């Protein structure tokens, strides 16, 4: 007996019993992080992610970066950035374990710092062959535009990603969640 009809496999979420959808980590129906044994972690909403970004930039701007770095040192061991700590968001590894502080530092600071260093090195190398001060400033302007364009593209990736990951989340193997006992 052979069955020739095509088979469609729909993975059912074991929390909400609806289709788990195409994401690798979160259920598309109820947002639960499927590998979390406690079933306490849910994908942070896109609005709360954008809110945390805005808060982090606001705090950086208000404290000239220094207060933000001190705050990050306090909340990084809890898997949070200052903006995320205000909104109750946590950074976890894709195995649902809380991200260690070094991952939080890499994700929230190291990534942008590395991009900034690349931009400064490019400015130094290309600036060395610039023929005038005006040319140097045009170069500086376009490298700044490029830096911000890449940063926004990197962050905006979560808007269409099935697991709401940014590009730096994908590189570092991290997810952003909220805890069900802290849910609104
Ligand atoms: Zn579900």
Coordinates of C-alpha atoms and ligand atoms in Angstrom, one line a residue:
X1 CA 0.0 0.0 0.0
X2 CA 1.5 3.3 -1.1
X3 CA 0.0 6.6 -0.3
X4 CA 0.7 9.0 -3.2
X5 CA -1.2 12.0 -1.8
X6 CA 1.2 14.8 -0.7
X7 CA 1.7 15.1 3.0
X8 CA 1.6 18.4 4.7
X9 CA 3.3 18.6 8.1
X10 CA 2.1 21.3 10.4
X11 CA 4.1 21.5 13.6
X12 CA 1.7 22.1 16.4
X13 CA 2.8 24.3 19.3
X14 CA 2.7 22.3 22.6
X15 CA 1.6 25.3 24.6
X16 CA -1.3 26.8 22.5
X17 CA -1.9 23.7 20.2
X18 CA -2.1 25.9 17.2
X19 CA 0.4 25.8 14.2
X20 CA 3.9 26.8 15.4
X21 CA 4.6 28.5 12.0
X22 CA 7.8 29.0 10.1
X23 CA 10.0 30.6 12.9
X24 CA 12.9 28.5 14.2
X25 CA 12.5 29.6 17.8
X26 CA 9.1 31.2 18.6
X27 CA 5.6 29.9 18.0
X28 CA 3.9 32.1 15.4
X29 CA 0.5 31.7 17.1
X30 CA 1.3 32.4 20.8
X31 CA 5.0 33.7 20.6
X32 CA 6.2 31.2 23.2
X33 CA 9.9 30.3 23.0
X34 CA 9.6 26.6 22.3
X35 CA 12.9 25.5 23.7
X36 CA 12.3 27.2 27.1
X37 CA 11.6 24.3 29.5
X38 CA 9.6 26.7 31.8
X39 CA 7.5 28.1 29.0
X40 CA 8.0 31.5 30.6
X41 CA 9.7 33.4 27.7
X42 CA 7.8 35.0 24.8
X43 CA 9.1 36.9 21.8
X44 CA 9.2 40.6 22.7
X45 CA 6.8 42.6 20.5
X46 CA 8.2 44.7 17.7
X47 CA 6.8 47.8 19.4
X48 CA 8.6 47.0 22.6
X49 CA 11.8 46.3 20.7
X50 CA 11.6 49.6 18.9
X51 CA 10.8 51.3 22.2
X52 CA 13.9 49.8 23.8
X53 CA 16.0 51.0 20.9
X54 CA 14.6 54.6 21.3
X55 CA 15.1 54.5 25.1
X56 CA 18.7 53.3 24.8
X57 CA 19.5 56.1 22.2
X58 CA 17.7 58.7 24.4
X59 CA 19.7 57.6 27.5
X60 CA 23.0 57.6 25.5
X61 CA 22.2 61.1 24.3
X62 CA 21.1 62.5 27.7
X63 CA 24.1 61.0 29.6
X64 CA 26.7 61.6 26.8
X65 CA 27.1 57.8 26.8
X66 CA 28.8 57.7 30.2
X67 CA 25.6 57.1 32.3
X68 CA 24.4 54.6 29.8
X69 CA 27.7 52.6 30.1
X70 CA 27.5 52.6 33.9
X71 CA 23.8 51.5 33.7
X72 CA 24.8 48.8 31.2
X73 CA 27.4 47.5 33.6
X74 CA 24.7 47.1 36.2
X75 CA 22.0 45.4 34.0
X76 CA 24.2 43.3 31.7
X77 CA 24.5 40.4 34.2
X78 CA 20.7 40.2 34.1
X79 CA 20.7 40.0 30.3
X80 CA 19.5 43.5 29.7
X81 CA 20.4 46.9 28.3
X82 CA 19.2 50.1 30.0
X83 CA 16.4 50.5 27.5
X84 CA 15.4 46.8 27.8
X85 CA 15.5 47.0 31.6
X86 CA 12.9 49.8 31.5
X87 CA 10.6 47.7 29.3
X88 CA 11.2 44.3 31.0
X89 CA 12.9 42.7 28.0
X90 CA 15.7 40.1 28.3
X91 CA 18.4 38.9 25.9
X92 CA 18.6 35.1 25.8
X93 CA 20.7 32.6 23.8
X94 CA 18.8 30.5 21.2
X95 CA 18.8 27.6 23.8
X96 CA 16.7 29.8 26.1
X97 CA 19.5 30.4 28.6
X98 CA 19.9 33.9 29.8
X99 CA 22.7 35.6 27.7
X100 CA 25.9 36.0 29.8
X101 CA 27.1 39.6 30.5
X102 CA 29.8 39.3 27.8
X103 CA 27.2 38.6 25.2
X104 CA 25.2 41.6 26.3
X105 CA 28.3 43.8 26.1
X106 CA 29.1 42.5 22.6
X107 CA 25.5 42.9 21.5
X108 CA 24.8 46.4 23.0
X109 CA 28.2 48.0 22.8
X110 CA 30.9 45.9 21.0
X111 CA 29.0 45.5 17.8
X112 CA 28.5 49.3 17.2
X113 CA 32.0 50.0 18.6
X114 CA 33.5 47.6 16.0
X115 CA 31.4 49.2 13.2
X116 CA 32.6 52.7 14.4
X117 CA 36.3 51.5 14.4
X118 CA 35.9 50.2 10.8
X119 CA 34.5 53.6 9.8
X120 CA 37.3 55.5 11.5
X121 CA 40.0 53.2 9.9
X122 CA 38.4 53.7 6.5
X123 CA 38.3 57.5 7.1
X124 CA 42.0 57.4 8.1
X125 CA 43.1 55.3 5.1
X126 CA 40.9 57.2 2.5
X127 CA 41.5 60.5 4.2
X128 CA 45.3 60.1 3.7
X129 CA 44.8 60.2 0.0
X130 CA 42.2 63.0 0.1
X131 CA 43.6 66.0 -1.8
X132 CA 41.9 68.7 0.2
X133 CA 40.2 69.4 3.6
X134 CA 36.9 69.7 1.7
X135 CA 37.3 66.2 0.2
X136 CA 38.1 64.9 3.7
X137 CA 34.9 66.3 5.1
X138 CA 32.8 64.9 2.2
X139 CA 34.4 61.5 3.0
X140 CA 33.6 61.9 6.7
X141 CA 30.0 62.7 5.8
X142 CA 29.4 59.7 3.6
X143 CA 31.1 57.3 6.0
X144 CA 28.8 58.6 8.8
X145 CA 25.8 58.1 6.5
X146 CA 27.0 54.6 5.7
X147 CA 27.5 53.8 9.4
X148 CA 23.9 54.9 10.3
X149 CA 22.3 53.3 7.3
X150 CA 23.9 50.0 8.2
X151 CA 23.0 50.3 11.9
X152 CA 19.3 51.0 11.0
X153 CA 19.2 48.2 8.4
X154 CA 20.7 45.8 11.0
X155 CA 18.1 46.8 13.6
X156 CA 15.2 47.0 11.1
X157 CA 15.8 43.4 10.2
X158 CA 13.6 42.4 13.2
X159 CA 10.6 44.0 11.5
X160 CA 10.4 41.2 8.9
X161 CA 12.3 38.4 10.6
X162 CA 10.2 35.4 11.7
X163 CA 12.0 35.2 15.1
X164 CA 12.3 39.0 15.4
X165 CA 16.1 38.9 15.3
X166 CA 18.3 41.7 14.2
X167 CA 21.3 41.0 12.1
X168 CA 23.5 41.2 15.2
X169 CA 21.1 38.8 17.0
X170 CA 21.8 36.3 14.1
X171 CA 25.5 36.7 14.4
X172 CA 25.6 36.4 18.2
X173 CA 22.9 33.7 18.4
X174 CA 20.6 35.8 20.6
X175 CA 16.8 36.4 21.0
X176 CA 14.9 39.1 22.8
X177 CA 12.1 37.9 25.1
X178 CA 9.7 39.1 27.8
X179 CA 8.8 36.9 30.7
X180 CA 5.2 35.7 31.1
X181 CA 5.1 36.6 34.8
X182 CA 6.0 40.2 33.8
X183 CA 3.6 40.3 30.9
X184 CA 1.3 43.3 30.5
Ligands
LIG1 ZN1 1.9 28.5 20.5

